[in-house]
Short mmCIF file of C-alpha atoms in Angstrom, two decimals:
data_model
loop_
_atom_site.label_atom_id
_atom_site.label_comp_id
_atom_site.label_asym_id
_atom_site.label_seq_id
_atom_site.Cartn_x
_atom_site.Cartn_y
_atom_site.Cartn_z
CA UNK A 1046 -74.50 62.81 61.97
CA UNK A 1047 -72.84 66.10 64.26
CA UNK A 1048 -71.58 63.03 66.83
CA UNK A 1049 -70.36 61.20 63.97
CA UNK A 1050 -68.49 63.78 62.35
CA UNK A 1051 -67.19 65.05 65.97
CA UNK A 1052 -65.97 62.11 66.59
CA UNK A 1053 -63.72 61.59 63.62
CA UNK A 1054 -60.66 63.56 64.84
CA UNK A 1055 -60.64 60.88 68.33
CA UNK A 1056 -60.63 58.08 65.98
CA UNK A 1057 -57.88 59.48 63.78
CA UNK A 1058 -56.15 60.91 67.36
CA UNK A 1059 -56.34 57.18 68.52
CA UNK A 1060 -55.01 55.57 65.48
CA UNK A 1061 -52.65 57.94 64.84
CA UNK A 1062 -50.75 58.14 68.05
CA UNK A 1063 -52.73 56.09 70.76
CA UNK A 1064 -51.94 52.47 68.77
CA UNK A 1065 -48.36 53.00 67.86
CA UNK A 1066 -47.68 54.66 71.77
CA UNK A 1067 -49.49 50.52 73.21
CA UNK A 1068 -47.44 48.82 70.56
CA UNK A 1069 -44.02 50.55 71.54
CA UNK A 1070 -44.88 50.30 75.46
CA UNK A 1071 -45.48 46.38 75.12
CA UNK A 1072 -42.53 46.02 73.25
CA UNK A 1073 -40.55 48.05 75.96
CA UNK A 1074 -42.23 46.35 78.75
CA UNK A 1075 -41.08 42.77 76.88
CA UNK A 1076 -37.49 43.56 76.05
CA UNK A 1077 -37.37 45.56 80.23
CA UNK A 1078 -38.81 42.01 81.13
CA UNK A 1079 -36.23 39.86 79.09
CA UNK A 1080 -33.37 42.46 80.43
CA UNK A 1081 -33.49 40.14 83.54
CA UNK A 1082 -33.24 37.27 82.11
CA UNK A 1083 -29.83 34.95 80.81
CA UNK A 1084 -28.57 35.78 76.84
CA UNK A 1085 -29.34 32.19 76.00
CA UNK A 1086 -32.88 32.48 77.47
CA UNK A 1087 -33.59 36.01 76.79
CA UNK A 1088 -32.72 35.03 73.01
CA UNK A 1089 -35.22 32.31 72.53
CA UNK A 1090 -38.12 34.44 74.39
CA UNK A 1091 -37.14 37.70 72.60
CA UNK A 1092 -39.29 36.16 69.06
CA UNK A 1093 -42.30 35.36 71.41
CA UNK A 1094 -42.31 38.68 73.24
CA UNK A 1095 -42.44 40.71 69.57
CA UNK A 1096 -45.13 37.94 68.71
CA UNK A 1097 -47.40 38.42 71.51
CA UNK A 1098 -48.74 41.21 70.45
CA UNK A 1099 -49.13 40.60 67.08
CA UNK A 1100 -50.59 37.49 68.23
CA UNK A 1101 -53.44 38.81 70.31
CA UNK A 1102 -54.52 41.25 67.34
CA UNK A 1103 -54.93 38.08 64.66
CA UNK A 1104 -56.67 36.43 67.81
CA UNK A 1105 -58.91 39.44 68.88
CA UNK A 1106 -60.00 40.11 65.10
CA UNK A 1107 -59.75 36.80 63.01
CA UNK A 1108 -59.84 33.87 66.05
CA UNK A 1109 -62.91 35.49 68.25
CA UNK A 1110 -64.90 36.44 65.42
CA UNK A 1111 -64.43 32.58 63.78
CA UNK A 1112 -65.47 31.42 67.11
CA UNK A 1113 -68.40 33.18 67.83
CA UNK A 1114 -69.50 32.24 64.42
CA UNK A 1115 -69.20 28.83 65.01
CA UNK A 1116 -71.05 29.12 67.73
CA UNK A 1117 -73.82 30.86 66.88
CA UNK A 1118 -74.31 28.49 64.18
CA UNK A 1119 -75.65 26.18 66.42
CA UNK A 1120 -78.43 28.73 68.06
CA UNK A 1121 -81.46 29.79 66.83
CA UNK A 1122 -82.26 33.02 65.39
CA UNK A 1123 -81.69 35.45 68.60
CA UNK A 1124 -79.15 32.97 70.05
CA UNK A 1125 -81.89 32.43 72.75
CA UNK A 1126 -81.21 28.55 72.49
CA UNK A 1127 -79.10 25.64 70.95
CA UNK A 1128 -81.26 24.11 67.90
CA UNK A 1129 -78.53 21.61 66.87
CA UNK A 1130 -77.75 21.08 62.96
CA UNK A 1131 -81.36 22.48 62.29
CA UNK A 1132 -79.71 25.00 60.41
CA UNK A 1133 -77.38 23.06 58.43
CA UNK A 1134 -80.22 21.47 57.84
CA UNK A 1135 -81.77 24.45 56.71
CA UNK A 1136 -78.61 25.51 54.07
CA UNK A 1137 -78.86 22.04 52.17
CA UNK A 1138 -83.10 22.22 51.96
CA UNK A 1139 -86.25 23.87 49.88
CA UNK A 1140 -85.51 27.12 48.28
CA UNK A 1141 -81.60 26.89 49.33
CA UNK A 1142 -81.27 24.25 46.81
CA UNK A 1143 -81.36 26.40 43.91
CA UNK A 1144 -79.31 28.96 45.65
CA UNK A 1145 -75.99 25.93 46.19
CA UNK A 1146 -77.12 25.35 42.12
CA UNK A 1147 -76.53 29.00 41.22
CA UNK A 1148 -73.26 28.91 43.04
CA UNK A 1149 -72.14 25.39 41.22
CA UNK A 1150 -72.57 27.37 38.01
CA UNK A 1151 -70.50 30.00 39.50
CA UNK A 1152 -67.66 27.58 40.57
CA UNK A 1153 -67.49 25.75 37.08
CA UNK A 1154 -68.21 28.88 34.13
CA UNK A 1155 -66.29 31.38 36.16
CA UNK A 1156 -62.82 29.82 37.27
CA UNK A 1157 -62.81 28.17 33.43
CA UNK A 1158 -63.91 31.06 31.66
CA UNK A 1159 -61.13 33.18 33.10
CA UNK A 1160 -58.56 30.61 33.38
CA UNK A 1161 -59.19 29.96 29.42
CA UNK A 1162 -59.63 33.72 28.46
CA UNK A 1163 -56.64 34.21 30.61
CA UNK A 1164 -54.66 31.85 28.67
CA UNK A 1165 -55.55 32.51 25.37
CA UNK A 1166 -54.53 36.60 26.06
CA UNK A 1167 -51.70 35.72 27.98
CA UNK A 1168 -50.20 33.41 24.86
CA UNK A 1169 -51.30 35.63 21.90
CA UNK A 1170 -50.64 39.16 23.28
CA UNK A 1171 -46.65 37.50 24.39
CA UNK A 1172 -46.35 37.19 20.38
CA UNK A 1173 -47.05 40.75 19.25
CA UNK A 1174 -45.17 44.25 19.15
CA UNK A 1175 -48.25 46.11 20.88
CA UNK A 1176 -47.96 43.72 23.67
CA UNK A 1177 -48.49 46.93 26.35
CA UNK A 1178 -51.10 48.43 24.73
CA UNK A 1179 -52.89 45.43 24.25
CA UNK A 1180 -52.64 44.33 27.74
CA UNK A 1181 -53.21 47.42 29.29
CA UNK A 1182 -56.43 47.46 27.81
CA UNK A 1183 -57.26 44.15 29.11
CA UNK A 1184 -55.83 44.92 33.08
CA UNK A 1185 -57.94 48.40 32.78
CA UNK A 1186 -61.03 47.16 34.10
CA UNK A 1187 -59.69 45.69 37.48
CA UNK A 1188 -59.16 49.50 38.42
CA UNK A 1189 -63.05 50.01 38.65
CA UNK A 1190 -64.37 47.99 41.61
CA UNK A 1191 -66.97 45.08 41.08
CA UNK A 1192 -69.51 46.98 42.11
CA UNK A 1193 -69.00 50.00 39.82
CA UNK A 1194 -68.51 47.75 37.30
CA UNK A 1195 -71.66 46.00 38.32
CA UNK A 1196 -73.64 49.10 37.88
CA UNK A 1197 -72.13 50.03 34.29
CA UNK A 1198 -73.17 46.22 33.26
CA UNK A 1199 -76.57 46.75 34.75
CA UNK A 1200 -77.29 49.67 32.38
CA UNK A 1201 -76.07 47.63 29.44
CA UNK A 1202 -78.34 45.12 30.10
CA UNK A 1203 -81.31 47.69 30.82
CA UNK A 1204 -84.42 45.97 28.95
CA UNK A 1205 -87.39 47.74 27.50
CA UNK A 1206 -90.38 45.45 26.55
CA UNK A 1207 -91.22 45.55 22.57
CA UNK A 1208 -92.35 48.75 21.12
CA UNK A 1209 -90.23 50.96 23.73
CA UNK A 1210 -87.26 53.21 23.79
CA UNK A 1211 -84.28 50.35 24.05
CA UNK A 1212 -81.81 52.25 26.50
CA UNK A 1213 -79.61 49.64 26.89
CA UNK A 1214 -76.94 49.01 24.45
CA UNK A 1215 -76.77 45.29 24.50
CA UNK A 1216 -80.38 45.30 23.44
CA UNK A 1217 -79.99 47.96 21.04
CA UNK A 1218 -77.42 46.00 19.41
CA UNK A 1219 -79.36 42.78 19.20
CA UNK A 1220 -82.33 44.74 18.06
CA UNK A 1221 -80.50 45.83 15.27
CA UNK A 1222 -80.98 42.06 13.73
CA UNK A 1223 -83.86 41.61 11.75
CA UNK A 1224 -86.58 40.24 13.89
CA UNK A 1225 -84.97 40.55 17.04
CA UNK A 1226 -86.66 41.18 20.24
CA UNK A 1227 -85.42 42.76 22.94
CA UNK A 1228 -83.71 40.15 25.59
CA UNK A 1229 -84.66 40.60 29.36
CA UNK A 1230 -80.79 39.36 30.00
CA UNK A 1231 -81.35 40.13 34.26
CA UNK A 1232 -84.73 38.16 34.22
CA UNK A 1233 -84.52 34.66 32.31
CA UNK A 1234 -83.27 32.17 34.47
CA UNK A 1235 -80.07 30.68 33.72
CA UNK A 1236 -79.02 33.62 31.45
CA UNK A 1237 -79.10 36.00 34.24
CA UNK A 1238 -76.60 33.87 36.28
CA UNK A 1239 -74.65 33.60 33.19
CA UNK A 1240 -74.80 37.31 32.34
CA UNK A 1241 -73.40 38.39 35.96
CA UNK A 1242 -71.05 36.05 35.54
CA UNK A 1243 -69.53 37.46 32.13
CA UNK A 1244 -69.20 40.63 34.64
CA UNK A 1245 -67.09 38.52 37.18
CA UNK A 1246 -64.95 37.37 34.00
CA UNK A 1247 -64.80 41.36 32.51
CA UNK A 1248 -63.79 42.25 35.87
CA UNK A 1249 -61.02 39.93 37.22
CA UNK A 1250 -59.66 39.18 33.19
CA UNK A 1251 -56.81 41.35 33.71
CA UNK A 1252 -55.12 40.66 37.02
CA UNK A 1253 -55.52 36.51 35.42
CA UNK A 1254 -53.83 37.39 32.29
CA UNK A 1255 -50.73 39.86 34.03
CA UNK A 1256 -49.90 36.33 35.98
CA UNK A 1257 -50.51 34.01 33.30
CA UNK A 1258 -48.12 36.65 30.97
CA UNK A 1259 -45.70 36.35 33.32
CA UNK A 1260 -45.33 32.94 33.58
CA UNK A 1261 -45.55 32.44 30.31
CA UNK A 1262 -42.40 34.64 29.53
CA UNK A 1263 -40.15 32.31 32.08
CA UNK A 1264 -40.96 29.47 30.00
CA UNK A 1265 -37.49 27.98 28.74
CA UNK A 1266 -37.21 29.34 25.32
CA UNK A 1267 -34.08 26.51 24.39
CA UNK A 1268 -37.26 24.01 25.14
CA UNK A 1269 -39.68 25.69 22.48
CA UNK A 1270 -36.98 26.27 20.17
CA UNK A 1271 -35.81 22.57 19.93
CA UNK A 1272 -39.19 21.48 19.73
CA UNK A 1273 -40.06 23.53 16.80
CA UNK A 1274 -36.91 22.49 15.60
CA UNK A 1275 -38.48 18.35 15.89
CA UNK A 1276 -41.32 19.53 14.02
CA UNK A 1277 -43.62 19.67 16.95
CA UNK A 1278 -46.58 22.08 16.17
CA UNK A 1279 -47.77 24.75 18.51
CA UNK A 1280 -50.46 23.17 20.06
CA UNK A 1281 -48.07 20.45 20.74
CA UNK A 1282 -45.85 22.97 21.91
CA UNK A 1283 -48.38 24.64 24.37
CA UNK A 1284 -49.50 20.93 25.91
CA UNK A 1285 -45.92 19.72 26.15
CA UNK A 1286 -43.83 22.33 27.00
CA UNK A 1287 -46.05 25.80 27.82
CA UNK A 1288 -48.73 24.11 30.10
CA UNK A 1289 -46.06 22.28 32.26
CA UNK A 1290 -43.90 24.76 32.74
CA UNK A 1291 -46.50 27.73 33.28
CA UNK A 1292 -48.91 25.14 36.16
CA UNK A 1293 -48.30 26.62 39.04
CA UNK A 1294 -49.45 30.04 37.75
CA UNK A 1295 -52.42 28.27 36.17
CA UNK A 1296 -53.15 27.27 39.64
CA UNK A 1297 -53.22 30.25 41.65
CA UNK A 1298 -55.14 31.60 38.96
CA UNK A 1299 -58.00 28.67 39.09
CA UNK A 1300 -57.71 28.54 43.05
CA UNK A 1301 -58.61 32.01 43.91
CA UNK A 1302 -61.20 32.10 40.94
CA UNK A 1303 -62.74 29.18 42.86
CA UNK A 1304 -62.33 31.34 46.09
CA UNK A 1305 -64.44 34.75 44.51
CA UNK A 1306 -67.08 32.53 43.25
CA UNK A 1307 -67.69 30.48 47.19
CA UNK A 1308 -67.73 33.95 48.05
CA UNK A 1309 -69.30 36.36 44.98
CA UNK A 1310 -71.89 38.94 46.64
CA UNK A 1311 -71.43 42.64 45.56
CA UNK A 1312 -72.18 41.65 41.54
CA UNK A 1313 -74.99 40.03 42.50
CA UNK A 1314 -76.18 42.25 45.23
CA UNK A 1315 -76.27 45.90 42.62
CA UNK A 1316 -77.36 44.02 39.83
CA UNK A 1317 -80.15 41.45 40.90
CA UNK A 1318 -80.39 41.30 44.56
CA UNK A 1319 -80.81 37.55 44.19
CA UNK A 1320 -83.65 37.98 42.08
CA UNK A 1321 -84.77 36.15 39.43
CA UNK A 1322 -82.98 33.01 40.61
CA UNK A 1323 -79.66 34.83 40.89
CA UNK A 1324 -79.13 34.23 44.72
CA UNK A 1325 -76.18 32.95 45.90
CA UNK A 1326 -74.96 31.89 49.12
CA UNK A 1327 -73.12 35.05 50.11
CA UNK A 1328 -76.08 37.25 49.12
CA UNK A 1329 -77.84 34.85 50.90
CA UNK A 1330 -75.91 34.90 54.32
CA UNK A 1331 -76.43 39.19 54.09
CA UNK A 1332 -80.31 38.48 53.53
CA UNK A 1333 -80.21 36.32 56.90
CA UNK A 1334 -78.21 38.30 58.77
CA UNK A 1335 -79.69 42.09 58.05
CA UNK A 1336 -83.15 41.28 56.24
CA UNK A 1337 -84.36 38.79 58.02
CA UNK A 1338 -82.44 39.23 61.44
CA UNK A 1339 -81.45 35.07 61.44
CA UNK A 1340 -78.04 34.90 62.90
CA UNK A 1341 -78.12 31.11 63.16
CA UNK A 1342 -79.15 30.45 59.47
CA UNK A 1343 -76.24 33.41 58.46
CA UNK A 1344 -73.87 31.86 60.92
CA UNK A 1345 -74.66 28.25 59.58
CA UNK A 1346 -74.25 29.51 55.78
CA UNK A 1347 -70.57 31.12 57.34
CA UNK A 1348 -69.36 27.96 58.53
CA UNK A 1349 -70.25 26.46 55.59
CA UNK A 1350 -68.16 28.44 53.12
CA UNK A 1351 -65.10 28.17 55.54
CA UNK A 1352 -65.44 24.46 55.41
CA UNK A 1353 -65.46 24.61 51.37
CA UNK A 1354 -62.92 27.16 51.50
CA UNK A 1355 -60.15 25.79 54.02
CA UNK A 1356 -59.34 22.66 51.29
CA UNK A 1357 -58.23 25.55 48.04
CA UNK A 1358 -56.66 27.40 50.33
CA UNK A 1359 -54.17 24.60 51.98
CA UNK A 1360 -53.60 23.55 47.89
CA UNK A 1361 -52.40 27.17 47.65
CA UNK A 1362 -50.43 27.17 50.85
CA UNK A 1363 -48.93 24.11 49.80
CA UNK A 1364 -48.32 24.34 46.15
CA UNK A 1365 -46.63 28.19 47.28
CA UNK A 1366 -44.18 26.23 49.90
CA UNK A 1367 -43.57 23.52 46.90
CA UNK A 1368 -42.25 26.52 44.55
CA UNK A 1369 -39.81 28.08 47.56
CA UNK A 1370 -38.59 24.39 48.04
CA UNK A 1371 -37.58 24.58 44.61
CA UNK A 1372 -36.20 28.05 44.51
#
């Protein structure tokens, strides 16, 4: 602990002065370098000497890692040898099954939940006077991180068997119904998943609705108001006018919903572990990796969600390049 703490000042030394003093010397060195060269030709290579730098960084932290990932996928669990698509294999067999079948329930309730909880706050709160208030009270639990809010939903789902103190407030509440038992919400199958999913939804509600809201006030007003003026109702209203118009937020929305639940691990890591059926294949990859010391079978699972990944995030690349063509 002494040699950590000692060497805290270095690190801050380094990044403080020792990082900007490399970046400026490159970038002196380049434009010393382009000095000798024509106008014309110094102009087209100035862009690539600024990006060189900049270039080797991305490489250095996103390329080499993605890489060496890739590669060790294909080893065994020390990397001693090359085993193939063993553990490919491995991700899509025996007790990983149900672990890809949490994580399908976490791609479908999640992304809908929110998207349509998201929608429904987003339409109703744009129609009252305590719009702020309202909303601010919905966007207040994205400032607590997933896993404090992970904890604070694992004492609310505390569970006492029968005949003991109920400490947790869900159960007291259901208790409170004549003939009610208390429900063990973190240990039945199914409603477990379903229960850290609610969390998910509590958690990332907010920053859903605040871009929904917003595109729901750019929505042509002249369009709604001659519609109401046809007679069209406000459900027609919403499908034929609201929806349309308010789709590309709708789709960032569902997109990077889609992208949290590939990748959900911190909920599930504080409140289950991946007990009780709750694994999923992020928790997973961390058991490999640091529980059971398998860098191939981590690696493998890795690769995997990149592959699943890479499609949602080229829909988002492309539907943000449709929307500055448009602009």
């Amino acid at each position: 602990m002494d040699a950590i703490t000692s060497s805290v000042p270095a690190l801050i030394l380094i990044g403080a002065v020792g990082i900007p003093a490399v970046i400026y010397l490159c970038l002196g060195l380049g434009e010393r370098i382009l000095s000798g060269f024509r106008t014309t030709t110094a102009g087209r290579l100035r862009p690539w000497a600024w990006l060189l730098l900049p270039l080797l960084i991305v490489g250095l932290i996103l390329l080499y890692p993605l890489a060496t990932t890739v590669v060790l996928a294909f080893a065994d669990a020390d990397s001693s040898q090359w085993v193939g698509f063993e553990n490919f294999g491995w991700a899509f067999s025996g007790d990983m099954i149900s672990v890809l079948g949490n994580n399908v329930i976490w791609l479908i309730a999640f992304p809908i939940g929110t998207l349509v909880l998201a929608l429904i706050v987003a339409i109703l709160f744009d129609r009252v006077k305590y719009e702020r208030v309202a909303m601010t009270l919905i966007i207040l639990p994205t400032a607590i991180s997933f896993t404090a809010g992970a904890i604070i939903w694992r004492q609310l789902y505390s569970y006492q068997p029968p005949g003991t103190e109920t400490r947790g407030l869900l159960n007291a509440l259901w208790t409170l119904i004549p003939g009610a038992e208390p429900v063990p919400w973190l240990l039945t199958p199914v409603v477990n998943t379903l229960a850290l999913i609610f969390v998910a939804v509590w958690s990332s509600l907010g920053i859903a609705a605040l871009i929904l809201s917003a595109a729901v006030k750019n929505v042509p007003q002249e369009l709604v108001e001659a519609a109401r003026i046809d007679g069209a109702g406000e459900w027609r209203i919403f499908a034929s006018i609201t929806l349309p118009s308010i789709l590309p937020a709708v789709l960032v929305v569902f997109t990077t919903t889609v992208i949290f639940a590939l990748k959900v691990f911190d909920i599930v890591y504080v409140m289950t572990n991946g007990n009780f059926n709750t694994d999923t294949i992020a928790n997973r990859m961390y058991s490999e990796l640091f529980a059971a010391d398998n860098l191939g079978h981590a690696s493998a699972i890795a690769v995997i969600l990149l592959i699943v990944a890479l499609p949602i995030v080229i829909i988002n690349i492309r539907q943000f390049r449709a929307e500055e063509s448009h602009r």
